[in-house]
Amino acid sequence: MAIYHLRATMISRSAGRSATAAAAYRSAERIEDHRTGLVFDYRARGGVDHVETLAPADAPAWVQDRAALWNAVELAETRKNSQVAREIRVALPHELDHAQRVELVRAFCQREFVERGMVADIALHAPGREGDERNHHAHILLTTREIGPEGFTTKNRDWNAKELLEGWREAWAQDTNRALERCGTHERVDHRTLEAQRVEAQERALEARARGDEAEALRETVRAVSLDRQPLPQLSAGAWQLKERGIEVAAVQVWREVKAQAAEVARVAQELAGKTRDWLERVTERATEQLRNAVDRVAPNAWDEFFAAAAPGAAVASEALARDIEAERQQEAQREATEREARERLQEQEREEHERHRGDSHGL
């Protein structure tokens, strides 16, 4: 299942971080920080599928040299608490192949960041050897200052606007869904909160039930169940590194608990979806059989009465089925009750038809 994730964070000296270290780690390269003299060498690490740098057309050529780029960023900042870079981390659909994932990230960065004047340093990472094999993701390091032919100039505070971040979140969902559609999968992602998506699913279920579309109502009910969970808490860079090394701190324990709860909700939703499909198939089969029997038993001039009598019972059965799916209880009892009601209804119709024919015979 395609997963939506976009997280934006600042890389700040006040947190003991540097743009050179971040770039070296994410690209699995060696970068020496000219300001501090520190060397960050991550060439031994694996899992980096693709790296590239995108820059505005008037940027100097040296921005394509990763070490030169981020050393220039560090040297442009003079304060001890400077924010030296912004990082965007996004989840990449495992349904896409490598080339499709690269193109998705490249097009998004070019439109949303580079055309606004930022330099974007992209690194696509493969899933970890011991983690979820679907966990393809990308790290995007962004500059915070305007850049021209001579290098970096002033910081652009407009890039910090909350509205801009929300626009990025929505744009990433739209780009991801278009990529999924092009590759022929029905999976889609949603940038909204789990609560907003759950409320929408519940409303759609009610609307579908009101118009008599029980199949759609059940599908939306199952979707609401799958969304009834907590979002994964965000881990700091330090906590994430501790997790990767197998060190259990409090934040990591909470993260694992919420992840386990989400997995259980997904399991229940999947099981419920399967039972929903089974119920709909059985209801369809029973309805078909009942209609076939009705054709054989009911006289042509009694069709109006037959459907008039069947319609209220069908509505009751539909509501009972929805309640049963949502509660996931008493499935077999409900099925037997529905079948018994249908048999009794047909028997009653046959009895009435028989009495009517007897009355007509006496009249003759």
Coordinates of C-alpha atoms in Angstrom, one line a residue:
M1 CA 0.0 0.0 0.0
A2 CA 1.4 3.4 -1.0
I3 CA 2.2 5.5 2.1
Y4 CA 2.1 9.3 2.3
H5 CA 5.0 11.0 4.2
L6 CA 6.5 14.5 3.9
R7 CA 8.4 16.0 6.7
A8 CA 10.2 19.3 6.7
T9 CA 12.9 20.2 9.3
M10 CA 15.6 22.8 9.7
I11 CA 19.3 21.9 10.1
S12 CA 20.6 24.4 12.7
R13 CA 23.9 25.0 14.4
S14 CA 22.1 25.4 17.7
A15 CA 21.3 21.7 17.5
G16 CA 24.9 20.8 16.8
R17 CA 24.3 20.1 13.2
S18 CA 25.9 21.2 9.9
A19 CA 24.9 21.2 6.3
T20 CA 28.2 19.5 5.3
A21 CA 27.6 16.6 7.7
A22 CA 24.0 16.2 6.5
A23 CA 25.0 16.3 2.8
A24 CA 27.8 13.8 3.3
Y25 CA 25.6 11.3 5.2
R26 CA 22.7 11.4 2.8
S27 CA 24.8 11.1 -0.3
A28 CA 27.3 8.6 1.2
E29 CA 30.3 10.8 0.3
R30 CA 33.3 12.3 2.0
I31 CA 33.1 16.1 2.7
E32 CA 35.5 18.2 4.6
D33 CA 34.0 21.2 6.4
H34 CA 36.3 24.1 5.7
R35 CA 34.9 26.2 8.5
T36 CA 35.5 23.7 11.3
G37 CA 38.1 21.4 9.8
L38 CA 36.0 18.4 10.5
V39 CA 35.8 15.6 7.9
F40 CA 32.6 13.6 7.4
D41 CA 33.3 10.4 5.6
Y42 CA 30.3 8.1 4.9
R43 CA 31.5 6.4 1.8
A44 CA 31.2 3.0 3.5
R45 CA 27.5 3.2 4.0
G46 CA 25.1 1.6 1.5
G47 CA 21.6 2.1 0.5
V48 CA 21.9 5.3 -1.6
D49 CA 20.2 4.6 -4.9
H50 CA 20.6 8.0 -6.6
V51 CA 22.0 11.5 -5.9
E52 CA 21.9 14.7 -8.0
T53 CA 21.8 18.5 -7.5
L54 CA 19.3 20.8 -9.1
A55 CA 19.9 24.5 -9.2
P56 CA 18.5 27.7 -10.8
A57 CA 19.7 28.5 -14.3
D58 CA 21.8 31.5 -13.2
A59 CA 23.6 29.6 -10.3
P60 CA 27.4 29.3 -10.6
A61 CA 28.7 26.0 -11.9
W62 CA 30.4 25.1 -8.6
V63 CA 27.0 24.3 -7.0
Q64 CA 27.2 20.9 -8.8
D65 CA 30.1 20.0 -6.6
R66 CA 28.4 18.8 -3.4
A67 CA 31.4 19.7 -1.1
A68 CA 31.7 23.2 -2.6
L69 CA 28.0 23.8 -2.4
W70 CA 27.6 23.0 1.3
N71 CA 30.9 24.6 2.3
A72 CA 29.7 27.8 0.6
V73 CA 26.4 27.5 2.6
E74 CA 28.3 27.1 5.9
L75 CA 30.7 30.0 5.1
A76 CA 27.7 32.3 4.3
E77 CA 26.4 31.9 7.8
T78 CA 28.2 33.8 10.7
R79 CA 25.9 33.2 13.7
K80 CA 26.4 30.3 16.1
N81 CA 22.7 29.4 15.9
S82 CA 22.2 29.8 12.2
Q83 CA 19.8 27.7 10.3
V84 CA 22.0 26.5 7.5
A85 CA 19.6 24.3 5.4
R86 CA 16.2 22.9 5.2
E87 CA 15.5 19.1 4.7
I88 CA 12.5 17.6 3.1
R89 CA 12.0 13.9 3.6
V90 CA 9.4 12.1 1.5
A91 CA 8.2 8.5 1.3
L92 CA 8.4 7.0 -2.2
P93 CA 5.8 4.5 -3.5
H94 CA 7.3 1.0 -3.7
E95 CA 4.8 0.4 -6.6
L96 CA 7.0 2.6 -8.8
D97 CA 10.3 1.4 -10.3
H98 CA 13.6 3.2 -9.8
A99 CA 13.4 5.4 -12.8
Q100 CA 9.8 6.4 -12.0
R101 CA 10.9 7.3 -8.4
V102 CA 13.8 9.4 -9.6
E103 CA 11.5 11.3 -12.1
L104 CA 8.9 11.9 -9.5
V105 CA 11.3 13.5 -7.0
R106 CA 13.2 15.4 -9.8
A107 CA 10.0 17.0 -11.2
F108 CA 8.7 17.9 -7.8
C109 CA 12.0 19.5 -6.7
Q110 CA 12.3 21.4 -9.9
R111 CA 8.9 22.9 -9.8
E112 CA 8.4 23.5 -6.0
F113 CA 12.0 24.5 -5.0
V114 CA 14.4 25.3 -7.8
E115 CA 12.0 27.5 -9.7
R116 CA 11.6 29.5 -6.4
G117 CA 15.4 30.0 -6.3
M118 CA 16.6 27.2 -4.1
V119 CA 19.3 24.7 -4.7
A120 CA 18.1 21.1 -4.1
D121 CA 20.5 18.3 -3.2
I122 CA 18.6 15.0 -3.8
A123 CA 19.4 11.6 -2.4
L124 CA 17.2 8.6 -2.9
H125 CA 17.6 5.8 -0.3
A126 CA 16.6 2.2 -0.5
P127 CA 14.9 0.3 2.3
G128 CA 17.1 -0.8 5.2
R129 CA 18.3 -4.4 5.2
E130 CA 16.3 -5.2 8.4
G131 CA 13.4 -2.9 8.0
D132 CA 10.3 -2.7 5.8
E133 CA 11.4 -3.6 2.2
R134 CA 8.9 -1.1 0.9
N135 CA 10.5 1.9 2.7
H136 CA 11.9 3.7 -0.3
H137 CA 12.4 7.4 0.5
A138 CA 14.2 10.5 -0.5
H139 CA 16.1 13.2 1.4
I140 CA 16.1 16.7 -0.2
L141 CA 18.5 19.3 1.3
L142 CA 17.5 22.9 0.4
T143 CA 19.5 26.1 0.6
T144 CA 17.9 28.9 2.6
R145 CA 19.5 31.9 0.8
E146 CA 19.0 33.4 -2.6
I147 CA 21.7 32.5 -5.1
G148 CA 22.9 34.4 -8.2
P149 CA 25.9 34.1 -10.6
E150 CA 28.3 35.3 -7.8
G151 CA 27.0 32.9 -5.1
F152 CA 24.7 33.2 -2.1
T153 CA 23.1 36.5 -1.1
T154 CA 20.3 37.2 1.3
K155 CA 18.0 34.7 3.1
N156 CA 14.5 34.4 1.8
R157 CA 12.1 34.4 4.8
D158 CA 9.1 33.7 2.6
W159 CA 10.4 30.1 2.2
N160 CA 9.5 29.7 5.9
A161 CA 5.8 30.4 5.5
K162 CA 3.5 27.7 6.9
E163 CA 1.2 28.1 3.9
L164 CA 4.1 27.2 1.6
L165 CA 4.8 24.0 3.5
E166 CA 1.1 23.1 3.3
G167 CA 1.3 23.7 -0.5
W168 CA 4.3 21.4 -0.7
R169 CA 2.5 18.7 1.2
E170 CA -0.6 18.8 -1.1
A171 CA 1.6 19.1 -4.3
W172 CA 3.6 16.0 -3.2
A173 CA 0.4 14.0 -2.8
Q174 CA -0.9 15.1 -6.2
D175 CA 2.4 14.3 -7.9
T176 CA 2.6 10.9 -6.2
N177 CA -1.0 10.0 -7.2
R178 CA -0.3 11.0 -10.9
A179 CA 2.7 8.8 -10.9
L180 CA 0.8 5.9 -9.4
E181 CA -2.0 6.4 -12.0
R182 CA 0.6 6.3 -14.8
C183 CA 2.1 3.1 -13.6
G184 CA -1.4 1.5 -13.6
T185 CA -1.9 0.9 -9.9
H186 CA -5.1 1.8 -8.0
E187 CA -3.2 2.9 -4.9
R188 CA -3.5 6.6 -3.9
V189 CA -2.1 8.7 -1.1
D190 CA -3.6 11.6 0.9
H191 CA -1.8 14.5 2.6
R192 CA -4.5 15.3 5.0
T193 CA -4.6 14.2 8.7
L194 CA -5.9 10.7 9.6
E195 CA -8.8 12.3 11.4
A196 CA -9.9 14.4 8.4
Q197 CA -9.7 11.3 6.2
R198 CA -11.7 9.2 8.7
V199 CA -14.4 11.8 9.1
E200 CA -14.7 12.0 5.3
A201 CA -15.0 8.2 5.0
Q202 CA -17.7 8.1 7.6
E203 CA -19.7 10.9 5.8
R204 CA -19.4 9.0 2.5
A205 CA -20.6 5.8 4.1
L206 CA -23.7 7.6 5.5
E207 CA -24.4 9.2 2.1
A208 CA -24.0 5.9 0.2
R209 CA -26.3 4.2 2.7
A210 CA -28.9 6.9 2.3
R211 CA -29.0 6.5 -1.5
G212 CA -29.1 2.7 -1.2
D213 CA -25.6 1.9 -2.3
E214 CA -24.7 -0.6 0.4
A215 CA -21.5 -1.9 -1.3
E216 CA -20.0 1.6 -1.3
A217 CA -21.2 2.2 2.2
L218 CA -19.4 -0.9 3.4
R219 CA -16.2 0.0 1.6
E220 CA -16.2 3.5 3.2
T221 CA -16.9 2.0 6.6
V222 CA -13.9 -0.3 6.2
R223 CA -11.8 2.7 5.1
A224 CA -12.9 4.6 8.2
V225 CA -11.8 1.6 10.4
S226 CA -8.4 1.5 8.7
L227 CA -7.9 5.2 9.5
D228 CA -8.9 4.9 13.2
R229 CA -5.3 5.0 14.5
Q230 CA -2.7 7.4 15.8
P231 CA -0.1 8.9 13.5
L232 CA 3.4 7.8 14.0
P233 CA 5.3 10.3 16.2
Q234 CA 8.2 12.1 14.7
L235 CA 11.6 11.0 15.9
S236 CA 14.5 13.4 16.2
A237 CA 17.6 12.7 14.2
G238 CA 19.4 11.6 17.4
A239 CA 16.6 9.3 18.4
W240 CA 16.4 7.8 14.9
Q241 CA 20.1 7.0 14.9
L242 CA 19.7 5.3 18.3
K243 CA 16.9 3.3 16.9
E244 CA 19.0 2.2 13.9
R245 CA 21.7 1.1 16.3
G246 CA 19.2 -0.9 18.3
I247 CA 19.2 1.4 21.4
E248 CA 15.8 1.7 23.0
V249 CA 15.1 5.1 24.4
A250 CA 11.7 6.3 25.5
A251 CA 10.9 8.1 22.3
V252 CA 11.8 5.0 20.2
Q253 CA 9.6 2.8 22.5
V254 CA 6.6 5.0 22.0
W255 CA 7.3 5.0 18.2
R256 CA 7.4 1.2 18.2
E257 CA 4.1 1.0 20.2
V258 CA 2.2 3.3 17.9
K259 CA 3.6 1.5 14.8
A260 CA 2.5 -1.8 16.3
Q261 CA -1.0 -0.4 16.9
A262 CA -1.2 0.9 13.4
A263 CA -0.2 -2.6 12.1
E264 CA -3.0 -4.2 14.2
V265 CA -5.5 -1.7 12.8
A266 CA -4.4 -2.5 9.3
R267 CA -4.8 -6.2 10.0
V268 CA -8.3 -5.8 11.3
A269 CA -9.3 -3.5 8.4
Q270 CA -7.9 -6.0 5.9
E271 CA -9.8 -8.9 7.6
L272 CA -13.0 -6.8 7.7
A273 CA -12.6 -5.9 4.0
G274 CA -12.3 -9.6 3.2
K275 CA -15.5 -10.4 5.2
T276 CA -17.3 -7.5 3.5
R277 CA -16.5 -9.0 0.1
D278 CA -17.7 -12.4 1.3
W279 CA -20.9 -10.9 2.6
L280 CA -21.6 -9.0 -0.6
E281 CA -21.0 -12.1 -2.7
R282 CA -23.3 -14.2 -0.5
V283 CA -26.0 -11.6 -0.6
T284 CA -25.7 -11.3 -4.4
E285 CA -26.0 -15.1 -4.7
R286 CA -29.0 -15.3 -2.4
A287 CA -30.8 -12.4 -4.2
T288 CA -30.2 -14.1 -7.6
E289 CA -31.5 -17.4 -6.3
Q290 CA -34.6 -15.7 -4.8
L291 CA -35.4 -13.9 -8.0
R292 CA -34.9 -17.1 -10.0
N293 CA -37.4 -18.9 -7.7
A294 CA -39.8 -16.0 -7.9
V295 CA -39.8 -16.2 -11.7
D296 CA -40.8 -19.8 -11.5
R297 CA -43.4 -19.5 -8.7
V298 CA -45.0 -16.1 -9.0
A299 CA -47.7 -15.4 -11.7
P300 CA -46.9 -12.6 -14.2
N301 CA -49.8 -10.5 -12.9
A302 CA -48.4 -10.6 -9.4
W303 CA -45.0 -8.8 -10.1
D304 CA -46.1 -5.5 -8.8
E305 CA -47.2 -7.0 -5.5
F306 CA -44.0 -9.1 -5.3
F307 CA -41.6 -6.1 -5.6
A308 CA -43.8 -4.0 -3.3
A309 CA -43.5 -6.7 -0.6
A310 CA -39.8 -7.4 -1.2
A311 CA -38.6 -3.8 -1.1
P312 CA -39.1 -3.1 2.7
G313 CA -37.5 -6.4 3.6
A314 CA -34.5 -5.6 1.4
A315 CA -34.0 -2.3 3.1
V316 CA -34.1 -4.0 6.5
A317 CA -31.7 -6.7 5.4
S318 CA -29.3 -4.0 4.0
E319 CA -29.3 -2.1 7.3
A320 CA -28.7 -5.3 9.3
L321 CA -25.8 -6.2 7.1
A322 CA -24.1 -2.8 7.5
R323 CA -24.5 -3.1 11.3
D324 CA -23.1 -6.6 11.3
I325 CA -20.1 -5.6 9.2
E326 CA -19.3 -2.7 11.4
A327 CA -19.6 -4.6 14.6
E328 CA -18.0 -7.8 13.1
R329 CA -20.3 -10.0 15.2
Q330 CA -23.2 -12.4 14.7
Q331 CA -22.5 -13.0 11.0
E332 CA -23.9 -16.5 10.7
A333 CA -27.0 -15.7 12.8
Q334 CA -27.8 -12.6 10.6
R335 CA -27.4 -14.7 7.5
E336 CA -29.8 -17.3 8.7
A337 CA -32.3 -14.7 9.8
T338 CA -32.2 -13.0 6.4
E339 CA -32.7 -16.3 4.6
R340 CA -35.6 -17.3 6.9
E341 CA -37.3 -14.0 6.3
A342 CA -37.0 -14.4 2.5
R343 CA -38.4 -17.9 2.6
E344 CA -41.3 -16.8 4.8
R345 CA -42.0 -13.8 2.5
L346 CA -42.2 -16.1 -0.5
Q347 CA -44.4 -18.6 1.3
E348 CA -46.7 -15.8 2.3
Q349 CA -46.9 -14.5 -1.3
E350 CA -47.7 -18.0 -2.5
R351 CA -50.4 -18.4 0.1
E352 CA -52.0 -15.0 -0.9
E353 CA -51.8 -15.8 -4.6
H354 CA -53.4 -19.2 -3.9
E355 CA -56.2 -17.5 -1.9
R356 CA -56.8 -15.0 -4.7
H357 CA -57.1 -17.7 -7.3
R358 CA -59.6 -19.5 -5.1
G359 CA -61.6 -16.3 -4.8
D360 CA -61.6 -15.8 -8.6
S361 CA -62.7 -19.4 -9.1
H362 CA -65.7 -19.0 -6.7
G363 CA -66.6 -15.8 -8.5
L364 CA -66.9 -17.7 -11.8

